[in-house]
Coordinates of C-alpha atoms in Angstrom, one line a residue:
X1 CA 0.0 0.0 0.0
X2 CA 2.0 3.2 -1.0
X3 CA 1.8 6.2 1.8
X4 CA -0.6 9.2 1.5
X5 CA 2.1 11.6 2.4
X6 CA 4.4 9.7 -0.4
X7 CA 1.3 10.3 -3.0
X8 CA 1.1 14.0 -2.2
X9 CA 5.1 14.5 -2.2
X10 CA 5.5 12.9 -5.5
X11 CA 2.2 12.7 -7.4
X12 CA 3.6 13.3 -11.1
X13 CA 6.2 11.3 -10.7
X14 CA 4.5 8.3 -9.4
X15 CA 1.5 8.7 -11.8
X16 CA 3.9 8.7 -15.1
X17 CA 5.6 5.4 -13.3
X18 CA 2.8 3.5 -13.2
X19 CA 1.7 4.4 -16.6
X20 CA 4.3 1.4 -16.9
X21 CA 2.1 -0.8 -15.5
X22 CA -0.6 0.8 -17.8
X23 CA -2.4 1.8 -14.8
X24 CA -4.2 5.6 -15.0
X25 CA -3.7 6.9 -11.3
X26 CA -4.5 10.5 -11.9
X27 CA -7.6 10.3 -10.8
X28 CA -7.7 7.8 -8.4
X29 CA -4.7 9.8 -6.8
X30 CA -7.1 12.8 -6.7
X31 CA -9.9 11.3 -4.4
X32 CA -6.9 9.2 -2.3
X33 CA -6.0 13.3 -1.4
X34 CA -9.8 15.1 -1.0
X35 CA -10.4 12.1 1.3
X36 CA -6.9 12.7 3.5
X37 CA -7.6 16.1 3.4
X38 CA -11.0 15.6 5.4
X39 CA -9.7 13.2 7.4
X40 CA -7.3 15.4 8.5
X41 CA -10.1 18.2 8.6
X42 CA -12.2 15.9 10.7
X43 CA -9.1 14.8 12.9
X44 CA -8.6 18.2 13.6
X45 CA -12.4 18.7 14.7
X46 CA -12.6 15.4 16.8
X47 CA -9.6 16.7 18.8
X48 CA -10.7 20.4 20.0
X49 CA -14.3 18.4 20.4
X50 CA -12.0 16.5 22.8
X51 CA -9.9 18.9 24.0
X52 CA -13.3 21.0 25.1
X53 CA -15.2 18.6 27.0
X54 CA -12.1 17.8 28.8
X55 CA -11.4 20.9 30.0
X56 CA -15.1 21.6 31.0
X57 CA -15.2 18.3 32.4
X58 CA -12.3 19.4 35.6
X59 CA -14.0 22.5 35.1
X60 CA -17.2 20.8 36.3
X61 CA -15.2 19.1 38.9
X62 CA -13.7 21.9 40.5
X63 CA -17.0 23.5 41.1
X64 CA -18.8 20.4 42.5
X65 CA -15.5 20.9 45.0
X66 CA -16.5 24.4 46.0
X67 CA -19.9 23.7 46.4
X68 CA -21.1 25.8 43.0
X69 CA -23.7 23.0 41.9
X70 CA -26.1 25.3 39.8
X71 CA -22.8 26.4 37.6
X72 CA -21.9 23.0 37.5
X73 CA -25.0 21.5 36.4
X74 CA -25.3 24.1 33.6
X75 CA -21.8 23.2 32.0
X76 CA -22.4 19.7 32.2
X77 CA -25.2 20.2 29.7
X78 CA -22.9 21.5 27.3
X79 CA -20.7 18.3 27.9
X80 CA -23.3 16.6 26.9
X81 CA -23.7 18.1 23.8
X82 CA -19.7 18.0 23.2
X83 CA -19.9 13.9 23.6
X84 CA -22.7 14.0 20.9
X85 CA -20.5 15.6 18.4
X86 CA -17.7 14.0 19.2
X87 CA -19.4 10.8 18.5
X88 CA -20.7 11.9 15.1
X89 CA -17.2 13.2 14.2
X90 CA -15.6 10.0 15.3
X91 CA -18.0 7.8 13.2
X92 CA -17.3 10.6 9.9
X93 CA -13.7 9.9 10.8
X94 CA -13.8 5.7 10.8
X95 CA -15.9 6.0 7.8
X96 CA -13.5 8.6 5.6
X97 CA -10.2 6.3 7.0
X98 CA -12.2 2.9 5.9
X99 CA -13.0 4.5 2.5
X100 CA -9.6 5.9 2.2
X101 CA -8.2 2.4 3.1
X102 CA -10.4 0.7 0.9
X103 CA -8.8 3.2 -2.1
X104 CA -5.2 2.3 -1.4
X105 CA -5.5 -1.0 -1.4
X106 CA -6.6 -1.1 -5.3
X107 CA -3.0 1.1 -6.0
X108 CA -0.5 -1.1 -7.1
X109 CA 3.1 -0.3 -5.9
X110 CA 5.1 2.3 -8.1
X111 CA 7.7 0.0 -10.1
X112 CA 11.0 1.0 -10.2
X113 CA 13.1 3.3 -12.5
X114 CA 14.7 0.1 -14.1
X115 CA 11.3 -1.7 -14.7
X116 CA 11.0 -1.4 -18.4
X117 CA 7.4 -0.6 -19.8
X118 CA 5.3 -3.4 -21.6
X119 CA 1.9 -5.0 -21.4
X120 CA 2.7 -8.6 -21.1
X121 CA 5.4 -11.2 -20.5
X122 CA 6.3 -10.6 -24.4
X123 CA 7.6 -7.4 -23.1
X124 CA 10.6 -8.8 -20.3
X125 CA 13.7 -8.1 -20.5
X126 CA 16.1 -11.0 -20.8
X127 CA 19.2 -9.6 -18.5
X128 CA 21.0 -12.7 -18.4
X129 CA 21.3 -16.7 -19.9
X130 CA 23.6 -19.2 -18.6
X131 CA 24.4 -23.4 -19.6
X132 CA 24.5 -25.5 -22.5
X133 CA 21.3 -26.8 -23.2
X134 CA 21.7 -30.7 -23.6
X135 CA 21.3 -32.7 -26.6
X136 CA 18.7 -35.2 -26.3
X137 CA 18.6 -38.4 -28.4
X138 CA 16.0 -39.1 -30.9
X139 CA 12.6 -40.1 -29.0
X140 CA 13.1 -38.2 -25.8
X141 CA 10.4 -37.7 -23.4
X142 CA 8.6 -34.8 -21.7
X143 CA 8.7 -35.2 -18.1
X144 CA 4.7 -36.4 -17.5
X145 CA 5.8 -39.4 -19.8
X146 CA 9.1 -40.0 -17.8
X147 CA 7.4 -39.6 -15.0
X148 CA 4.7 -42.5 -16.1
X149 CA 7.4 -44.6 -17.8
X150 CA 9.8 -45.2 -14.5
X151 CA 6.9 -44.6 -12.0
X152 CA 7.6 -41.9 -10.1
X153 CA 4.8 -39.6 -10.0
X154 CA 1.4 -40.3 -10.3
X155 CA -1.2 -37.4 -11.5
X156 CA -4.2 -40.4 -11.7
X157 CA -4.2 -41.5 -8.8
X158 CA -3.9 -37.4 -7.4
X159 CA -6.7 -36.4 -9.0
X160 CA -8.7 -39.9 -8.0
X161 CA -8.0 -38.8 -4.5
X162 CA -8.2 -35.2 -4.6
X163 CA -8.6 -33.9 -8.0
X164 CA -6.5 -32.4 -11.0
X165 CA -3.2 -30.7 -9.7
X166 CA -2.3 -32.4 -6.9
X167 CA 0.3 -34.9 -7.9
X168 CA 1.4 -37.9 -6.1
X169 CA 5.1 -38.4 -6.1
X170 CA 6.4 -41.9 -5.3
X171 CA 9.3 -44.1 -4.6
X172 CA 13.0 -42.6 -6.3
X173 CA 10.2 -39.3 -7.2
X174 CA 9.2 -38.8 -3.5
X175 CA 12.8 -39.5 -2.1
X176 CA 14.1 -36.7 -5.5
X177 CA 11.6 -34.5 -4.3
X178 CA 13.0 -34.4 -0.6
X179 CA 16.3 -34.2 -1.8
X180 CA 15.7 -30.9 -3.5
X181 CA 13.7 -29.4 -0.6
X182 CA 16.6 -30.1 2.0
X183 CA 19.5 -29.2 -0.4
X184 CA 17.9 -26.1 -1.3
X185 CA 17.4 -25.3 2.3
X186 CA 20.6 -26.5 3.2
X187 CA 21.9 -23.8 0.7
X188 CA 19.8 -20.8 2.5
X189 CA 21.4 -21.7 5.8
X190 CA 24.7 -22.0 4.4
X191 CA 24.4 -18.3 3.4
X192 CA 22.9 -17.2 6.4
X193 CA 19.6 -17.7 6.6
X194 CA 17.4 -18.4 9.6
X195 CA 14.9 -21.8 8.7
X196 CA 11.4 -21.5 10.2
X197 CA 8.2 -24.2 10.1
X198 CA 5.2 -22.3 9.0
X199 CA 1.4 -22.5 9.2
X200 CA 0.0 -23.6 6.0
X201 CA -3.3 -21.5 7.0
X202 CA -3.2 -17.8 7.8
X203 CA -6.0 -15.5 8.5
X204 CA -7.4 -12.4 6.9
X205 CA -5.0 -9.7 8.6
X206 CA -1.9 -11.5 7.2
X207 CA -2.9 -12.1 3.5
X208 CA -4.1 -8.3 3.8
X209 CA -0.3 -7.5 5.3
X210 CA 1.6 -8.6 2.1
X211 CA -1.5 -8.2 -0.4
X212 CA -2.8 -11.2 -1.7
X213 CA -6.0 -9.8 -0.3
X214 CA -7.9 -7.8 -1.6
X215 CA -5.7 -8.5 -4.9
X216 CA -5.9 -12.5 -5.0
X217 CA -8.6 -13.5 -3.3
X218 CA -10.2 -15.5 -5.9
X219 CA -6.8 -17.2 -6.2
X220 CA -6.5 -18.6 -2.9
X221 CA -8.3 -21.4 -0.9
X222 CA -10.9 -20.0 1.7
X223 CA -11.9 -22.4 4.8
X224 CA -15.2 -20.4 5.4
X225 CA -16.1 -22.5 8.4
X226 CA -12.4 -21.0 10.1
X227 CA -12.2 -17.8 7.9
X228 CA -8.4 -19.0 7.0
X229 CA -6.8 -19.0 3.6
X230 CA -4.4 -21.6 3.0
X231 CA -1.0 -20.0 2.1
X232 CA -0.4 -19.6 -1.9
X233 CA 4.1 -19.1 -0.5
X234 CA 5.4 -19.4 2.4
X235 CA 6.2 -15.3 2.3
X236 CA 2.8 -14.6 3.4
X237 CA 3.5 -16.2 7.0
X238 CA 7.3 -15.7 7.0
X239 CA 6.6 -12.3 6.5
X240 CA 3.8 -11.7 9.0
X241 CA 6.0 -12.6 11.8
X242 CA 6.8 -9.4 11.5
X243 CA 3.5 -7.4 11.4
X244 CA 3.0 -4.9 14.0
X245 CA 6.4 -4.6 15.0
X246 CA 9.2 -1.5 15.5
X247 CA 12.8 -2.9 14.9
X248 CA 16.2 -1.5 16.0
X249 CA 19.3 -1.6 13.8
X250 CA 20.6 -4.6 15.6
X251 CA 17.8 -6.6 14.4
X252 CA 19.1 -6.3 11.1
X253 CA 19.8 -7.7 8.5
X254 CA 16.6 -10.3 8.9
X255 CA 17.5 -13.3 6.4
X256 CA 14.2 -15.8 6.6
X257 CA 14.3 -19.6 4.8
X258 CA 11.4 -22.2 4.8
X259 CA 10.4 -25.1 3.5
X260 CA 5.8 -25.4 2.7
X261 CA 3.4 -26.6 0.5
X262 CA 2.0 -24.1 -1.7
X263 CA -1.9 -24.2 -2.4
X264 CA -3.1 -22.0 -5.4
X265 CA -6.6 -22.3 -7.2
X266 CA -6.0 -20.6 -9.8
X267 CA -4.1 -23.1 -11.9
X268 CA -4.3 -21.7 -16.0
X269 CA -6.0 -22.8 -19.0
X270 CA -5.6 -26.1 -20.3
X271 CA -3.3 -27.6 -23.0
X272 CA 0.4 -28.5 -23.3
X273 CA 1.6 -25.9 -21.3
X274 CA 0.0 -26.9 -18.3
X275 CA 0.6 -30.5 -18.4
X276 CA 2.0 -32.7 -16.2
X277 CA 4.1 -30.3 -13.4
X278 CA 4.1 -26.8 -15.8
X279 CA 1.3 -26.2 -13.1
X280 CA -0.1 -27.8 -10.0
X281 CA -2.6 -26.3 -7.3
X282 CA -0.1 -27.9 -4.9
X283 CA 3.3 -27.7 -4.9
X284 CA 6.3 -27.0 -2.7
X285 CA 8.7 -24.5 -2.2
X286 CA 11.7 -23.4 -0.3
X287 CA 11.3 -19.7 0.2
X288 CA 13.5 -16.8 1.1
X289 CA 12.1 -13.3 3.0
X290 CA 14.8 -10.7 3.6
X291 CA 13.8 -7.9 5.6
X292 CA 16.3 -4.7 5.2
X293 CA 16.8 -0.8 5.8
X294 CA 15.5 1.0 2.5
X295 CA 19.2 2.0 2.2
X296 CA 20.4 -2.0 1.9
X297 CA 17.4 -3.2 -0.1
X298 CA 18.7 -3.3 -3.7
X299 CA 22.4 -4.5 -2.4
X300 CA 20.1 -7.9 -0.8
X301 CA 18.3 -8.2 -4.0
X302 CA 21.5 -9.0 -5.7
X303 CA 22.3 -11.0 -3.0
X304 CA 19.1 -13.1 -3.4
X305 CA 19.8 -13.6 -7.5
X306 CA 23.3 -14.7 -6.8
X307 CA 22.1 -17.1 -4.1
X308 CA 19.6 -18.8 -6.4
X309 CA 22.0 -18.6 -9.8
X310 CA 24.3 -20.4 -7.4
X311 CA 21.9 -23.2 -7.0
X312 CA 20.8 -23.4 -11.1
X313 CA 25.0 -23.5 -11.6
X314 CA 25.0 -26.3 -9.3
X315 CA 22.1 -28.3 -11.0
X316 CA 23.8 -27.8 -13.9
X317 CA 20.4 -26.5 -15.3
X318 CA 20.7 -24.2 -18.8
X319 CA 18.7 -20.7 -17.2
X320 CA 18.0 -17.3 -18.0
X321 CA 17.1 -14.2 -15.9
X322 CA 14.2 -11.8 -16.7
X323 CA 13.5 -8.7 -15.4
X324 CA 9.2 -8.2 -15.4
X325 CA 7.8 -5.3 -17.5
X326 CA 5.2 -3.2 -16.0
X327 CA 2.2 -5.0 -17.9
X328 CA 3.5 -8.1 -16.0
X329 CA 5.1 -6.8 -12.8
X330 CA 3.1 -8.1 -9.6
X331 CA 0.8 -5.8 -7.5
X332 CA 2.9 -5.8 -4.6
X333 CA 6.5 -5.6 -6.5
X334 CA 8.5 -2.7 -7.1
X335 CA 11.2 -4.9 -9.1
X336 CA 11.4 -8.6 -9.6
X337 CA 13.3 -10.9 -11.8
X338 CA 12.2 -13.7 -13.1
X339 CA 14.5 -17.2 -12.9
X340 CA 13.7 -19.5 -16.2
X341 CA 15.1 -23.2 -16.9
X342 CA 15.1 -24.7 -19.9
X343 CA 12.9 -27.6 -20.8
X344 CA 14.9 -30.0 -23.8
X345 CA 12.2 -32.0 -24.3
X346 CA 9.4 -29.0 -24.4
X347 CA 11.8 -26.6 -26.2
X348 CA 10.6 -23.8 -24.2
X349 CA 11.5 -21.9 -20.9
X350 CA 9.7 -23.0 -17.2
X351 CA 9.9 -20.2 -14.4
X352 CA 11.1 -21.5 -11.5
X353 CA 11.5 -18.6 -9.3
X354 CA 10.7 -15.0 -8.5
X355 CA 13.2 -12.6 -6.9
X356 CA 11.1 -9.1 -5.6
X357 CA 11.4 -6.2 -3.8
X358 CA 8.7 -4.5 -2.5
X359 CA 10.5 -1.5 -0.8
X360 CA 7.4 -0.1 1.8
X361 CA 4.5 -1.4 -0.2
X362 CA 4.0 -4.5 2.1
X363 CA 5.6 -2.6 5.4
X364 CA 3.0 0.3 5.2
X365 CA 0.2 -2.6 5.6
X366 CA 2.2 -4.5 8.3
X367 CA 3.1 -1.5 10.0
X368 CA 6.6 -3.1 10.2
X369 CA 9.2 0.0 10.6
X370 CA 12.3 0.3 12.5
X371 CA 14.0 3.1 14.6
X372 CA 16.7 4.6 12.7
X373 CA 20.0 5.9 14.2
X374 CA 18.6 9.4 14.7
X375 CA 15.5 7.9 16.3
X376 CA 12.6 8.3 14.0
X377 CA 10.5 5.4 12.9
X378 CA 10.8 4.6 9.3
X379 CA 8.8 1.5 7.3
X380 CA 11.3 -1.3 5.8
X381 CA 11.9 -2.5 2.9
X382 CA 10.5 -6.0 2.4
X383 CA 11.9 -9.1 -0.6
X384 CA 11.2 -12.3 -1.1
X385 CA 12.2 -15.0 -3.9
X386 CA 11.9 -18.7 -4.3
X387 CA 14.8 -20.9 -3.7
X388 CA 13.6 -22.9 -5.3
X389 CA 9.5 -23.9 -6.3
X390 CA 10.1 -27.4 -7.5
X391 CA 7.6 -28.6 -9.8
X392 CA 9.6 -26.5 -13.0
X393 CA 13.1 -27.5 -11.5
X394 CA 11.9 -31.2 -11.4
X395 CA 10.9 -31.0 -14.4
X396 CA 13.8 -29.4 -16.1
X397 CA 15.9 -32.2 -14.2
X398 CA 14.1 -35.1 -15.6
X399 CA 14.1 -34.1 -19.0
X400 CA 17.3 -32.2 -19.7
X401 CA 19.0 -35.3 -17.2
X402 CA 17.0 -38.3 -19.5
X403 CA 19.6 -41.1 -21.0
X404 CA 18.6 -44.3 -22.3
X405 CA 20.0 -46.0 -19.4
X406 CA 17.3 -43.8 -17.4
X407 CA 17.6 -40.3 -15.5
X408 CA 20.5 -39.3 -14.3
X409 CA 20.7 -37.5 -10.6
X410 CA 22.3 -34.4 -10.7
X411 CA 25.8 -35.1 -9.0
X412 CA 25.0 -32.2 -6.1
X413 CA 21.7 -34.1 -5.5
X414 CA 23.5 -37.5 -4.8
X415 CA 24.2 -37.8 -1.3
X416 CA 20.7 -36.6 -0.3
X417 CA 18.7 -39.0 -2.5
X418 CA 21.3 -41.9 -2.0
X419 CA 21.1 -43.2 -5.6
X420 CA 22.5 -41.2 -9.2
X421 CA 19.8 -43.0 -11.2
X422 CA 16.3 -43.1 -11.9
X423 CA 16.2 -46.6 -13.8

């Protein structure tokens, strides 16, 4: 949610940057202001309402002290008065903050300078490629045939016992699926980051804090009986530890790992592209959440692509980096880059992770700020990136790793899976 006072200070300019996201904010920026201006109007009432009735109020009391009852009694009519329109300016001031509210939250966050303009994913910018894509013999597979052919993962019997995205991975698939979840966390610690076990379920106030409500609602499982969302990343509770908190420079810098299943309903269209793993309602992730001064933000964002090139180098796994035009930047995301593996046997590109910074867009809804060195309390800036989703990066391994002795392990993968060969 961007700031009222940031709106005013830099209306222009934050109105010609989101005409990269091909969002029109003049007007919308107009009524965000006429409404902050009477809420400050009204603020200003409701307080020398206040200010009034209190005085008269030890005004009253001293006289009931000196015996003046008559003068007493007469004042404390007016009181009376006072507490009537203090209640009617209190309820215009909750209805011009909820309405106000209720405004910010359809503003998307102002991307950043190097955000290139564009309507769709057409428009990214490719910033970056690395690896040899393999050469695959005659006949090779995609992975939903592999996966079938050496039975490792099961998407009949998933959607017999639950329905269509929700894979069941089994034997040398299940143990290859752990594997990559404890390697990849086992790389976050390495560089310093803390792991946490999450909730899988959070409730209203925390998919509001890092805005996949209002935005995603309809993307998101609701348990109406509980009012809990299961989470669609573990960033939504990893970052919510944080709501409602004031931090000190000591605290930083906050470096946050974890390992969940993802739930999302929206899943795509059908076809070729969503086959098989290319998209699942459930899935896991290892996620990463770095919380930082605005000053050290973009430095950590660096940090967090070199972490996760790191791992692709290590998988051996041809990639490319993107970095998301407006027309396909995220609500929340000032900046993000895009992490792409290339599928041999689909002869096109999977994401497999998104790196983001949201500078105060999430803060200013958690009210998460810190005290800086000259004591005044400033929001934070806020990141996340996957490290690594692994449907895609399965994916990529099976099918850029297939021989016709069977699939080969990647050699870092070895001594957490225990066998080099899917046979």
């Amino acid at each position: 949610m961007l700031q009222v006072n940031h709106i005013r200070e830099n209306k222009q300019e934050f109105i010609n940057a989101l005409k990269k996201r091909n969002f029109e904010a003049e007007d919308i920026f107009e009524e965000v202001l006429q409404l902050d201006d009477k809420r400050r109007a009204t603020q200003v009432k409701l307080d020398d309402v206040l200010a009034e009735s209190n005085r008269l109020s030890k005004q009253i009391g001293m006289m009931f002290k000196n015996g003046e009852h008559q003068k007493a009694n007469l004042i404390k009519e007016k009181t009376g008065n006072l507490k009537e329109d203090s209640k009617a300016l209190s309820e215009e001031l909750s209805e011009t903050v909820a309405k106000l509210e209720t405004l910010l939250y359809t503003i998307p966050n102002v991307p950043h300078k190097s955000v290139p303009a564009g309507t769709s994913e057409e428009d990214n910018e490719e910033i970056f490629k690395e690896g040899d894509v393999p050469v695959l013999a005659e006949g090779s597979l995609p992975h939903w045939e592999l996966a079938k052919k050496y039975d490792i993962i099961d998407f009949e019997l998933g959607n017999k016992v639950t329905g269509a995205g929700f894979p069941v991975y089994k034997g040398k698939g299940a143990r290859l699926q752990r594997a990559l979840i404890t390697y990849f966390l086992d790389k976050a610690i390495d560089a310093g980051y803390t792991e946490y076990q999450l909730p899988l379920m959070i409730n209203e106030a925390s998919g509001l804090g890092t805005g996949q409500l209002p935005d995603k609602e309809g993307q998101m499982y609701h348990i109406t009986a509980d009012d809990l969302y299961m989470i669609p990343t573990a960033e939504v509770p990893m970052t919510n530890m944080y709501r409602d908190r004031l931090l000190i420079d000591k605290d930083f810098p906050i470096a946050c790992t974890g390992y969940t299943p993802c739930f999302r309903r929206e899943a795509g269209s059908y076809g070729a592209h969503v086959r098989g793993l290319n998209r699942l309602h459930q899935f896991d992730k290892v996620e990463l959440v770095r919380i930082e001064k605005p000053e050290d933000s973009y430095a950590a964002l660096d940090n967090m692509v070199a972490h996760i090139k790191d791992i692709l180098i290590d998988l051996k796994l041809p990639y490319r980096i993107l970095r998301l035009c407006g027309g396909d930047l995220g609500f929340t995301a000032a900046l993000t880059y895009d992490f792409e593996v290339f599928s041999t046997a689909q002869d096109r590109w999977l994401e497999i992770s998104s790196v983001s910074n949201f500078e105060t867009f999430q803060a200013n809804r958690l009210k998460l700020r810190y005290k800086n060195k000259e004591g005044k309390k400033e929001l934070v800036h806020t990141l996340n990136g996957s490290a690594l989703a692994l449907p895609r990066v399965l994916a990529g391994i099976l099918e850029n790793y297939q021989t016709e002795d069977g699939i080969k392990i990647p050699d870092v993968l070895v001594p957490y899976t225990g066998f080099n060969l899917i046979d």
